[in-house]
Structure formats: C-alpha cells, structure tokens
Amino acid sequence: MKYLYYPGCSLKGTSRGYEESVLAAFEALGVAVDELEDWNCCGATAYMAVDEMKAFALAARNLALAELQDGSEHPTLIAPCSGCYLVLSKTQHYLQEYSEVSRMIDGALQAARLRYARTVHVRHPLDILINEIGVQEIARKVRQPLQGLKVASYYGCQIVRPYAAFDDQVNPKTMDNLMQALGAETVDWPLKTRCCGGSLMGTLPEVGVPLSYILLKEALKRGADVVATACPLCQFNLECYQDKMSHQFKERIEIPVVYFTQLLGLALGVSERRLGMHRLLVPMPTVRGGTRPHA
Amino acid sequence: MSEQWEPRIVAFFCTWCTYTAADLAGISRMTYAPNARIVRLMCSGRMDPQFVLKAFADGADGVLIGGCHPGDCHYQAGNYKALRRYTLLKRVLTEMGIEPERVRLEWISASEGDRVQKVMNEMVEQIRKLGPLHLEKAPRRTAAAQEREREAVGVSSQGGAR
Amino acid sequence: MSKPKVGFYWCASCGGCEEAVVDLAEDVLKVVEAVDIVFWPVALDFKRADVEAMKDGELAACFVNGAIRTSEQEEMAELLREKSQLLIAFGSCSHLGGIPGLANLWDRQAIFEYVYKEAPSVTNPDGVVPQEQTKLGSNGYVLTLPAFRDTVRALDQVVEVDYYLPGCPPPVKLIVNAVMAILENKLPPKGTVLAPDKALCEECPRKPTKPDKLALKELKRPHQILIDSEKCLLAQGLVCLGPATRSGCGAPCVSANMPCTGCLGPTSRVKDYGAKALSAIASLIDSEDEQEIAALMEHIVDPVGTFYRYSLPASLLHRRVRRGATGGAQA
Amino acid sequence: MPETNGAPKIGVYVCHCGVNIAAKVNIPEVVEFARTLPFVTVARDYKFMCSDPGQELIQQDLREGRVNRVVVASCSPLMHEATFRRATAEGGQNPFFFHMANIREHVSWVTADEHKATEKAKALIAAAVRRVAFHEPLEKKRVPVHPHVLIVGGGIAGIEAALKIAEAGKKVYLVEREPTIGGHMAQFDKCFPTLDCAACILTPKMTQVRAHPNIKLLTYSEVESVEPYDLRNFKVTIRRKARYVNEDVCTGCGLCADVCPVTVPSEFDEGLGTRKAIYRPFPQAVPNVFTISRRGTPPCQAACSIHQNAQGYITLIAHGKFKEALDVILRDNPLPSICGRICTHPCTVNCTRGTVDEPLNIPGLKRFITDLFPDYKLPTPTKERPEKIAIVGSGPAGLMCAYELRQRGYKPVIFEAQPVAGGMLSVGIPSFRLPRDVITKEINRLKEIGIEIKTNTPVGKAITLEQLRQQYAAVFIAIGAHVERKLKVPGEDLPGVFGGIEFLRRVNLEGPFNLGERVLVIGGGNSAVDAARTALRCGAKEVTMVYRRTRAEMPADPKEIEAAEEEGVKMLFLAAPKTILGNKETGVTALECLKMKLGAPDASGRPAPEPIPGSEFVLSCDAIIVTIGQVPDIASLGERLGLETTTWGTFKVDDVTLETNVPGVFAGGDCVTGPDVVVNAMYAGKKAAISIDRYLNKLDMRAGREREGPYRTEYTIDTSGTPLQKQIPMPAIELARRRTFEEVHTGYTKELAIAEAKRCLDCGICCDCRLCATVCEAKAINYEMKDEIQEIVVGSIILATGFKLFDARRIPRYGYGKYPNVYTALEVERMTNSAGPTGGEIRLRDGRKPKAVGIIHCVGSRDRNYNSYCSRVCCLYSLKLAHLIKERTGAEVYNFYIDMRVPGKAYEEFYDRMLEEGIHFIRGRVAEVTDHAMTPDEEGKLVIRAEDTLIGVIRRIPVDMVVLAVGLEPQADADEVRRKFYISCGSGGFFLERHPKLAPVQTFADGIFIAGACQGPKDIQDTVAQAGAAAAEVLSLIDRGFVELEPNTAFIQEELCSGCKTCIPLCPFSAISFNSDKGVAAINEALCKGCGTCVAACPSGAAQQHLFTDEQIYQEIEGVLSYV
C-alpha cells in the first residue's frame, strides 16, 4: 500500500519535528509515502473563519491534485496536522452532503482546469498506524522498547471532533494502544481531548495559558514522563508556555511534549536527530530500560 | 404563460402509509406547496400505468406515487408491483419525450408526515425547473368513439351510472 | 331493386388490408353478388370526382383502411363520411393509427430530414424535400402535393366512425362476419369493434400450457431461444401481448411460434393498450430488487415499439412530446 | 351492471370544521363553485358537518329526494368516512353513494395561501363529484372474530390486559420471552409517587395469571410468525424455547441451583449480583420453576474429536468437586490419564480464553484429576451381547473402539503384534512424557471391564484376516503406521543411522543405549522432538535437530519444542540432508546438508523449501535419527481379503462409516489417515464402534452422524472486561534431572488446579456436569429437551412488548463502564431493593457509603444525538431514587435536570416534597463526569461538570456516586416484531397507534392492539390504563362476534376474462384461482383484502375493484385536473 502525504504549512515550519518523525517512522515501518506535489494551504484558520467556501475550494484543490497524482481508485491522503486533517475531511464531507457546495466548488476547480471525483480518503497517521499497519506488526518491529516510560497521550480536539472517523470522541485509545505496543506505559487520564488553548494562546493568553496548564498539571499529577501530541498547535502551546505557566501558577511545570511519531521513531530505533528531537525545548529523558538510541 | 403557470401534480397515495402520512402532515400543520392533488388508492399495487398517462393527457405536469416502504406493504408486496410497473413505464415516458423526473415513486411510512412535506415541495420545485409539459392535446376522439368508451364502462352519456 | 353500393378506400397504410379483401377468396364472389362496388381505387379506376358526384349517403358502407397523415387523406375521409351511411375503420391503421402511427415519435421535419437527406440510401446533394407547391417552368403551372402533417391520426380522430374492423390486416373471418352483419342488418351498437371482446389467450392453442403462477425470471426475444412450439410463449420468457389483445384472429402468429404483437388492439375496457400490456408484463417480473428489475427490463429493447406497435396515435399520449410546442390540438 | 338509483343528483356539503377549514378556505366561494358542477343539485356548508344537525342536513336532502348521492368536503376519510356513510344510509340511500373530499388535513392545514387553499379545495370537490357519479351500491360483508386472544409480553401491561380479558371469560394466550412474567416492574423497589412497594402490588397479579383457568401462560417462548388464518383472524406460530426443566414437574425447590457450579451475572440484578446456570430470575418468579441457560456446546468440547466435555470437569475442579469431575471425564474418555499427558489438545487451541490472554491448560487439568484418583474404574457395561468383535491393533484407535463396543455389551478381542499393548503409545512415545505404568494401568482398566487383548499375536502370521472375519461378528483394523519413511539419500543404511520410531521402540522396549556424543535428528514432527529428547537421555552430549523449513512451519507442538530446547537440544533450520558420510567400519561420521530457502506454499499450505545450489556444508556426528514420518505396514497383514488401499499405502474406507470395501470389515486410525495424533485415533475407534453397532443391528450406518468429530461453535463470547491472568504453568522437575526417563511434568497441585480452572470463561454457560439432575427429586431436569413449535388461532392480539433502557455506554463522557461508581438508575433501583444484590444497602463498589450522589437526568433523552423524545418517567424515578438514597444513606443528592417534567396526579406534590427534603436541583445538562480533580476536595471523587443555567456559571460538583437517569427505548427487535404483526413504527421506533387521540391502542392492522411502553415511554399508571383500554377493545370485538369489512374487494367480469392468468400470481393472499371449466380467473371474495394489485395488472380490464373501479379513478383524475 502506498500513501500520499499532505504536510501543510506547520510541518514545514514550527513543527518540522513532526514531519521528520512521521516520514522517518513510516520509512522504518517500510511504508512508502509520497508528498503531494504542488499542494497549497489546506484552508484552515483564517479562511475557514472568514469564508468557508474559500476554505473548501482550497482544500478541494489539494484533493483534486491527490487524485491526479495517485491515479488509483481510492487514493489515501495522510494529513498529520490535525488542522489540515479536519479541513480536508470536512471538505470531503460537505462535497458529498451539500449539492450547493458541491456545485460551487466544482465550478471553482473548473476555473483551475481541475476536476475532483470525490474518491480521496483523508486519514490521520494514527488511523493508518492502528488500522492499516496494526499494533502487532508495529510491536514486532520495535527495536528499542520504551521500557518504563510513562506517556500521557494527548489527542487534542480536531482529530476526533466533529468526525470520530477512527476513534472515540471522549476517550480515544488509538495513541494509547500504540504507545503500549512500543513498550511504554500510558497514564489513564480524562483530559485526552480537552482544549489546549488553541489560538487563544496568542489572542487571549489569560484564557489560553490556564487551559494548557490544566492539561500539563494533570499529566504530571498522574506521573507522566512525557506528553505525546498529534497536533502542531497543541505541541506548540503545551511546550512553549511552560515557563509562563510556572511563573503564573507559582509551581514548576516542566515536562517534555513530543509528537507521538517521535516516540514511535525512537522505539523503532530511528536516531533522535532524524526524528527532529533536537528541536524540543524540553528535552526527552533517556528512555529507561533500553539504552538511549544514539543521535 | 410561465409567470402565472403553476405546476399541476397528481399524487396517488396508498391508504395505509402515504395517505396516512399526508393526514399526519396535516395534523402536524406542516404547510407545503399546494400544487399536488392527492388521489387515494388502497395500495400502491393498484397503480395502473394508465392512471399516469391519463393524468398527463389531462394536463398534469408531474405524477407522484406514494407507497409503503419495501417490506412494510399492508398487502405484503403491492409496493413491489408498483415499483416494477414504474420502472418500465419510465422508459416508455422517456421515449415519448417526457422527462423521467416528472414521475416519482416514493416510499413514505404512516409516521413520516415530514417526508410528505419534503417530497411535495421537492416535487413541485423539480417540476417548476422542468417547466410545463407541452403535451399536445390528443385529437378529439369523435363522439362515437367516446360513446364507445362510455358503453364499455357501462355508463350513459349523461355521465351517471345507468 | 338495386344492390347496396359499397366503397373501399386506402389512406396511410401498406396495402395489406386490400390484400385481406382479396383473401376473402371465393367469398368475395358472394360479396360482389350481394353488393355493388362503386369505389375501389386499388382495383378499379374511379376518380375522386366520381365520389363527389354521389349523393350524400349514397354508399351503404365504406371501408377505409390506413391512418390519416396527409391533407388529402383528411379530405377523402371527410368526403367518404358524407357519402356513406356506414363508415368502417378497416384495419389497425385506421382503427388505432397502426404501424405508420409510430411516426408520432418524430414530426414532419425530423422525418423529412431523415427520409430525404440522412438515410444511408439517399443521395440528395441539393437537399430537396417535397414541397406542397412547385411552380413548373415558364407556363407558371403550380403543381401541388398534399400537406404532410406532423401527427398521424386514427380515422376516428378525423371523422365519425361507425364500426371498427381491427387487425393488421383484419382477419378474413371478421370481415365476412361484418359484411354479413351489414347485409342482414344485424349490427351491434355504433362505435363497436367488430371482434370478440376477450383477449387472445381465450382462443390461443397454447392456453392450456400456461402455468397458473407465472413469474418472469428473464425476458427473451424470439431469435434468442429455441421456441417450444407447444408451450405458452410468455412462460418461455417471450413478450407475447396476447393477454392484452383482442381475439378473433385465431392466433395464427402464436401458432407459428411468433408472439402476439397486438394488432387487434385492446378490449373495450382498456383506455391505453400499451400501458395495460406494459402493466401486465411488468407485474410478472420476478424480482423485488430495484436494480435487478431494471436489468430484467433492459431486455425489452424498444418499449414504445413493443407496447404501442399499432396504437400510438390512439393512445393517451398519442405522440412524442415536442419541446417548445405549445399545447392545444394541431393537425 | 348493479341496480342503481337513477340519474345522479349529487349533494355537496362543505364543512367549516369550526375555523379549521373556514379560516383558510373561502367556503362560500367553494359552495358556489360546487353548484356549477355536473349533476350537483344541492350545495351547502355547515360549521360542523359531523355534528348531528350537520348529518341531519344530508339526511333531509336525501329523504326529500333532492339528492341521491353525497359528497362531503371536510376532514380525512380515515376520520369520518364511516360517520357520513351512516348518515347517507339513514337518509335512505346505499351508504356507498358517498364520497369524501379531504379539505382539512390535505388543504386547510397544510396550505399557507388562502387563495391557493380555496382552489385546491375546489379541485378536490370537483374530483369527488365526478367520482361519486360512478359509485355503485355495495354491501359490507361480515366476518366472525375468533374469541381467543394472544397477548405478547408479560410485563405489567400484558398481565393487566390478560387478567381483564380472562375475567370476562375469554381464552387468553400470554407469551413472554423471559423465563418469568413481571417485566421491568418486577425489578423496581418502590413506585412513584406513592412509594408503595412494586412487588407487593405486582406479585399477586402474577400469581393470579398463573392460576387463572382462562389464561394459557407461555413463558420462555417467542412468537415466530403471524399469518392470516382467514380474512380477519390470525394463525400464530409460537416457539417454546427448551428450558431443560419440565415446567409441570419442577417444584421450584432450588436444590439444583445450590449444586450448580456455574455462576454468571444476574440479568435481573442488572449484573450487580450473580445467578447460577440453572436459575429462577427471582424468588417470586411466575411460573416458579427453574431454567437452564445453555449457549450450546463450548468451543473446547466442539473442537475435541471425541467431544470430551472439558468445561464440565474444569468447572467442577474450580469448585473442588474432583470426584464429580472424574465422572464427567469418564463419560466420554477411557484413556484420560494418557490424553492428560500427550494429547495435542485441540480443545486448548480453540479455548476462548486464548483470545483474552492464554488458553487454559485443559489436558493438565484432566491429568490432575486422573493423578488424584490413580485407581479410578471405568464404567461397566449395563447389558451383555453375545457377538465377539475382532480388533487388529491395540493402539488408541483399537482400545477406544474396544471400549465403546464393550460399553454396548459386545465382547471385543484385540490382536496385538507387539509384546506390549498400546501401539504407538507404548513403543513410540518416550516414558518421560508418558510413564509406562500409566499406560499399563489404563490398559488393565480396559481388561477389567472384559476386553480381551492378545499380545504377540501378529495378524497375518498367528492368524489370518480371513479367519478373523469368519470367527468374529465384525473386524476393525487399526494397525497404525509403523513403517519409517526413508530420506532416500546415499549412506542411509550406514550403521549409526536409525529410524526415529525404530529408535524410540528400542529404547522403550529394551532400555536406553549409547548413541555417541553428537546426534543429529532429522525432521520437525513430535516424534522427531521425542527422539531428540530421548537421545539426550541416552547420554548424547550434543543433539541437533535438522529441519528443512523454519520454526514457524515445524509440525511439532511448540510447547514440546520449547521443552526440548530447555533441555539443550539445538535447532538447525533451513537445512536438508544431501549425503550421509561414513563407511561400514566407522559407521556414520557426518552429514552433508544443503541450505534451503522458503518458496511458494505447497499442497500442505506451508511454504515449500527450495535448495540453494552450491550451499553444501557438513555436520560431523556419531549418529543420525531420521524421523520424517511413517506409513502403515499393510504388507504385514499378508493376504488382505482384497481390501482396497490408496496410493499413500493406507486403507480406503468410507469416511462416514469407516467401512472398507469388504462388508463387516472396518478400518481406522493412522493406517487410514497416515500418522496422526492420539485423539484422532480414538475418534476413529469410536466412529468404528458406532458403525459396527449399527451394522450388527442392521441400522442405517450413515444417518445423523454429521456432528461426530471436531466442529466450530456457532456463537461467540463477549470477553470484554475479563481481567488478564496468564495460564498457570504446570510444575516440572528441574532441568538437571532431565537426563533420566523420569516424567518431566509433575502435575498441578490442588491449589494450582483450582486456580487454573477458575480461569474458565464458562462459554457454554451450563457446563453439562449434570449435578442438578442428581439432586432433583422431582426428576424435572431433561438435558435432551428441544424447542417446541406450537400453533394457535386467535382473533385479536395485544402487543405489550415494553421497552429497553438506553445504553449509557453510548455517552462515554458520563463515564459509565469506565468509572466503577457510575450506575444506571435501574442498577441503583436493584440496590435499594431489600431482595436485591446488596440487600437494600446503597453502596459504592468498594462497599463504602456514598456521602454525595449526583443524579443526571435525560441520559439519552431529549438529545438529537441519541433520542430526541422525552422518556417521561425519568424525572419522577429520579426524584424517587433521590428520596431513597437520602433516606438510606443520608448523602447529599444533586439532581441535574434540563426541565423538571412532573405532570400527573400527585406528581408535582411529590416534587415539592423532595424540595423540602433538601434534595439539590441544578438546572443544566451535564457536560461530563470526570475523575480530573482540580482542587483538594475533588481528589478521589467523581466530578460532575455542568452549567447551572439559572445562575449562569459552570459548576463542578464532586460526588461519590453518579446515577444516570437513562431513558426508555424501543426493544432492540421492535422493528422485526412490528413487521411480524403487520404494524408500523412511529418516530423514535415505538409502535404506531392508529390515531394519537382517538385510537391510541389500535393499530392500522385490524385486530392488533398495543399497550404500554411499546407504544411510547410511559409510567406504570398510564401503562395499566392502556392495558385496560386494549382489553376493552378486544372484548367489545369478541362480544360483537364479527367485524364488517370494507367492500372494496376485486372481482372478475367473466364475460371479459380471457383466462390469461396474469392476476393469479400477483395476489398476496392467494385469493385468485383458475376456473378451468370456464377457462377464466375467479376471485375468492372471502380471501380478497382489496389491494387492487390484480386489477392494475389485468391486461384486458376484466378485473375490477369495488369502490376503486378504473372509471371512478379516471373521473377523480379528470376532476383534480379540471380545476387548477
């Protein structure tokens, strides 16, 4: 099985570590992924907020390109950034549900001499790992079990809401199962999909920061060594504002916040550098049990 | 004619599901387009293709047939008979230059008053899009010919039953 | 006293009906003996003027075959109506519109386009099509042709018809009965079709072999199967329209392994022959699955041609709807 | 043509229906229009046409001859057609000279624009007028109503209705799918608002039902199908599920449940308590009898070739009932101590537990029992028969066959060529796995019950097959497969090269001998592993197994391979022998091998090994043991009576009967299948015995043998939530001691055995140990019981199938199933019940008393994501529970509600009372239940997050216990049921009533009524009221004795029918037949229900339908289109 891969802006910028680790991990699992050529903005944030139709058009172009590039009957497009994942999925959904949208978008694509046959399946890497490759297979390929590492899996909102395509909306488990397959321990906590502060972090820090704080606080309280995320914005919010939190709440908040794909890579024996872990602001502790993979 | 033209639709509803649903729509005060005139049959299985043609010949722009959902027919399988005739009839109509969209078969259960509303409105919109059916009036069958038909159904030319 | 005068006329038809008269064989002599044939263009040289010269009602009976397609046919139909006490629609074409009636799937222009230009066998570089009026050379003589109408009509859609002799062509037996009835003045109420009012199965030799519970799992065309010459044709999956068609012909087609195509038309109770025939066949399709049903029906390649072969003009829709045409009668 | 009433004079009567019509339709205009219509002689309007004065208008016009046909334009004919037909009749005309135009439901109520409404009304009236002109006089026909009544569902609704009808002296069948009647109400403790005890008011009614002479109570039964019996009555087929307890004999003493070893969660206690496999849902159950839950043969037993009842003895072991366990084992296995050691246990492979963590060690447990009772005896035959049967070979096949025959009274004689009995068991299997004395004991037990074994008696030499056939009633050949396959490589005949079986036989019979230092074993099967381990015990320093494929493809039992490796056996994979090096003098010195690689799968489905050219390498060694399979030694039998054999050198037999081509001679085991495991050999023996028995009794040898031998069970088990616990390893002697022939495994101790046995998941529920039968004095228990089908005819049916509770798991954010102290209301209800799982104590899972309890309303109700409707009872039962919780625990109780919905007599007062009792009420839908503590006082609590919409703040309430007020839903199979009974479901999936106000318990199917929660959520009060209403409907029907049917039947006009038969197959009620005398179709009016399908299809218009003739419908079409 071959997959198309849609990076989106974040994975080329703030969250390069995510892209690096996704690609490295899939390679280590022997799964081929091709980057979508000539991709454009997924349509998230500003567009979606201001003019949905524009957002849909942008997303639709990516989907059309995917069909063009893949050529198979049902191309699968992997979108690691949950923002992209949501907008692309939402567009796919709207194109199928609402003839009005469908008509306008087809028109827009036509202008760009493109047509979209609605065949693309937008999926998140977690979905692929759990439901296509499977935990058994992954467990078999583990070279550096994450012995004794306590992981708090944090899914964020967008990969399960509003579309619970591959996991439960309230208590998702896919990432936890993955971590367990890697030999790590997972903390059972109730905040897996609670808001990280999102863009409020920038616009209304007095609201945003406490939201992130609540998450990290609970993770620490439940004895987590590291928080695993699946979304660039979550990772950014949870990692970058730890000093601010510590200061604001008068207690040391320090915990590494990584991409779940980085942990996956580690377990598969990929070097930290190739996983972009040198980019972490709060470094990962040595993986107990197994020796630390060499950088 | 188009500005004052209004679609004319004849709706044939089965007593047990769709006609009851239409009553329910009424009881629930769901207003919908008034263009369709409902003719009650016991079962969609009573639906004779002649009725559809008759409706068009007499000036209908569309025909709606309503029956129970598959498997729910009060008479076990009447709705399937309707489906079979409908399927073949649509092909004839297409060949005769009548857009297949002008005839619609819908399964609506007794509890789906809202569906009656929806379908009625959709249908009217559909027909409005298609415009009037320009079926040329059949050449007037001459008196004797009509009389022959009257004879056949056993009624006098004054219309009443003999 | 002089013998009753009788006329035969021929409108839009193939001529088969005339043959049918000849098919009376020696019976024709009886007829000739009993009546005086004063108008029969196909056999004897009469001119329109001869008819015009007649007194109204001078003809005791006139048998008109063929559908009405041209202005000339309209005029003749009206003329003969005036001159005849009894006007009898003779054969499927005048009864229901017949095979020529299938032309109602198109209109004058489409037909001309095809017949005079597009048909493979035509070479007509100048694209000449028949004109109603053509000036001839210098002397200014204007040659006129009858107007060709958009729509084919049955005889009773043009003039009052007293009786109908159905069939393509009408079975000899029915003709003889009709003539005798006229002579012996034992006619049924006006407007009657002079044939039994039961469907063909009644007199079909295969009737006994028809299963009580017929369910059509497939529909076939005669060339697709080896036909069992005993068994009910419908039961063999052939679209036989006997159940919807008047009897009186003695089922010669069916006896010759040919499914009934419905030339005698519907029984008195049926308004639209094709619709009823279609309803009967469709109802018997043995499936409750939408796709499967549609797939099975695909085997009827030409529904209109199948179910309205002889009766399109007399049917409820009578002709194909023409985009942009304005409602209201036109002929 | 029917008689009629002369030229039509039509009266049109337009109803205002108060303002319902008049407000939208311009009545005067409509009336004016009506006057202009053909044949209309009178047109009037009136405020309420259905009122007496309204009807009087019509009747006067009729009586005074102004009118002879009537059109009323008012509401739907489904509403008042009957009324106006009566009026027409009373006016002296046939009631069917009437037609109705529906200008309320179809016009005034659904049209916004008044002008358009008026136009539409006109069109409908025009249609009615044209139509009625073609109406004919008709007679309604009467059909008798069968006086018997079926009630489906034994909840309070069914009970109530049944009693009412039975009291009136009518016969009632009450069908309930559960083992007892009582329904949900029986689970309740108190009823709101009066707080009276549910049991106290319900159980007396339940016993009345049981006792009532007019009620036939059919519990544990389900309606299979409902067919029309005639035009109006029903033929109902009922499945009476097998209880395995005879209802009429069982005294309900309960001794059976006391001894039953199987414990499962109690449905009645909502899983909070437990019950036995043989059970009675609750002490007051009606009928007060027991039922055995049997899911069917468990996977282990099904997979076992001889269907050893593993779950049976395992469950008994778990309960320390060891002797009983032995009896279960001996039921189907005469060689348990052998099987307990060396069986390849397909049972374990199919053990459901294996899908959770690890399967049970089933053979280990069997061995434990046989070790515990070393001197057990086999059951002795209960009858004797003269016939002697010859059995050739004393391997497991021969022994099993002999045993089975002996149990049937025959006298089997076994002929064994070897000096010892047991076949491969004795010669092929090393004693460290299967000690000799174990075999000897098993064989002696067989001898003790009268099986004769002649050792050292090779058939073919000592005696011929022919002689056997003459001297014995039948012959069973089970000579096994003892001839070694050869490698077919050079040097195979060198000294120091042994066949594996040859080697094992020698060691087994003559004792160990020296092989030298280094030994190679070639092959990957169980025998190869045995050979390798034996070689070690013969003193070899280094033993290496050489196998062509990889470990994954090794046929040997993985556990055995592990054991061998532990003991030091080395493995060499992907290597195949090429040449054996050495000479006569030195004997074998080395083995030249080729490296192999795996290729495409071969016939066996395993990847075929392919040699890698030029990859030769040499292994030096002192001995080579070749163990690559065996074939039967058919030649040894000498002349073979012309028994047919296969190309593989095995006997050809009928696979069902094992009979050879020679009648009376049977063959089975390895000599038919080739080398196979013990249990399959025993299966062959058993099969042969059955065949021989049938053969000698001249019975059909094939009939009903499908389920012999292994099969897969149909059902699957829900193992979710099973706590993980791996298999308990069986103790073994330490490695150092594994150089002798001492048995390796020492067997489970009692404690270990019990612990291991407790891991069983009770797949079949009832484990078929049959202890209950031993204690049942009434002899009520019958394991052979089968479902029974019963047919009844009834005239009326009441559906009272009730509801199911919303599954709280569907809303994960409320944490049900995640947090142990989140309960559903019904669970708490059970707790509050003194007969419940906690004896009336409201406790947390850990037994503590809750200090704070939150009750969440509308769980699954009033929510678009789940059910948009209100479940009506939740507010009230929440109040009740709040009261009980506070009363019993003194806890603070918080109700989270959207709206308090407490309409109904004394309900509001009840609510007030709760307010006074100090129950807290917080208005707002709960967002989530979480264990995420943000403040110290939230630690260790469940926190309920909700917006308090009255004060507009988000609140976090820490509580110990959360109660979910789950809503009511239609039964899971409501849709299936309603199809069965020809009725419809309304929105929400509840059964649809004929009219929400005027016919709340009727349905659109005549004679079928609904009562209780199956029609929609409702409390006990309303349910009982509906039950009464339904009963009254039924009684009035029965007392009238007949119904009048709409005369809308179809008929054939024979003078027009050609007998084309098109109509016949179309009739769903087979009302149409072919009259071959007349050659026309004939409709049986008594069967026609008036759908008109045949009419629409009749190609010659010979079929017509009263009230819906073609012409009437044409007229209606022309009518509606004549005025738009």
Coordinates of N, CA, C and O in Angstrom, one line a residue, chain A residues 168 170-171 188-191 194 214 218 221-222, chain D residues 812-813 818-819 928 930-934 939 945:
Chain A
D168 N -12.7 7.1 19.5 CA -13.8 7.6 20.3 C -13.7 9.1 20.6 O -12.6 9.6 20.8
V170 N -14.7 10.9 23.1 CA -14.5 11.4 24.5 C -13.3 10.7 25.1 O -12.4 11.3 25.8
N171 N -13.1 9.4 24.9 CA -12.0 8.7 25.5 C -11.3 7.9 24.4 O -11.3 6.7 24.3
D188 N -3.8 6.8 32.4 CA -5.2 6.9 32.0 C -5.6 8.2 32.6 O -5.7 8.4 33.8
W189 N -5.9 9.2 31.7 CA -6.3 10.5 32.2 C -7.5 11.0 31.4 O -7.7 10.6 30.3
P190 N -8.3 11.9 32.1 CA -9.6 12.2 31.4 C -9.5 13.4 30.5 O -10.5 13.9 30.0
L191 N -8.3 14.0 30.3 CA -8.2 15.2 29.5 C -7.7 15.0 28.1 O -7.2 16.0 27.5
R194 N -9.3 17.5 25.9 CA -9.6 18.8 26.5 C -8.8 19.9 25.8 O -7.7 19.7 25.3
I214 N -3.8 23.4 32.9 CA -4.6 22.3 33.4 C -4.2 21.0 32.9 O -4.0 20.0 33.6
E218 N -2.3 18.0 35.2 CA -2.9 16.7 35.4 C -2.0 15.6 34.9 O -1.8 14.6 35.6
K221 N 0.6 15.2 37.5 CA 0.0 14.6 38.7 C -0.2 13.1 38.5 O 0.0 12.3 39.4
R222 N -0.5 12.7 37.3 CA -0.7 11.2 37.0 C 0.6 10.5 36.7 O 0.6 9.4 36.2
Chain D
P812 N -20.0 8.2 26.3 CA -18.8 8.0 27.1 C -18.5 9.1 28.1 O -17.9 8.8 29.1
R813 N -18.9 10.3 27.8 CA -18.5 11.4 28.7 C -19.1 11.3 30.0 O -18.7 12.0 30.9
K818 N -16.6 3.1 32.7 CA -15.2 3.5 32.9 C -15.0 3.7 34.4 O -14.1 3.1 35.0
Y819 N -15.8 4.5 35.0 CA -15.7 4.8 36.4 C -16.7 3.8 37.2 O -17.9 3.8 36.9
E928 N -19.8 16.6 31.6 CA -19.1 15.3 31.7 C -19.0 14.9 33.1 O -19.2 15.7 34.1
T930 N -16.0 13.3 35.4 CA -14.6 13.0 35.3 C -13.9 12.8 36.6 O -14.5 13.2 37.7
D931 N -12.8 12.1 36.6 CA -12.1 12.0 37.8 C -10.9 13.0 37.9 O -9.9 12.8 38.6
H932 N -11.0 14.0 37.0 CA -10.0 15.0 37.0 C -10.2 16.0 38.1 O -11.1 16.9 38.1
A933 N -9.4 15.9 39.2 CA -9.6 16.8 40.3 C -8.8 18.1 40.2 O -7.6 18.0 39.8
M934 N -9.4 19.2 40.4 CA -8.6 20.5 40.3 C -8.4 21.1 41.6 O -7.6 22.0 41.8
E939 N -10.3 15.5 45.0 CA -9.5 14.4 45.0 C -10.3 13.1 45.3 O -11.1 13.1 46.3
R945 N -19.4 18.0 35.8 CA -19.3 19.4 35.3 C -20.6 19.7 34.6 O -21.0 19.0 33.7

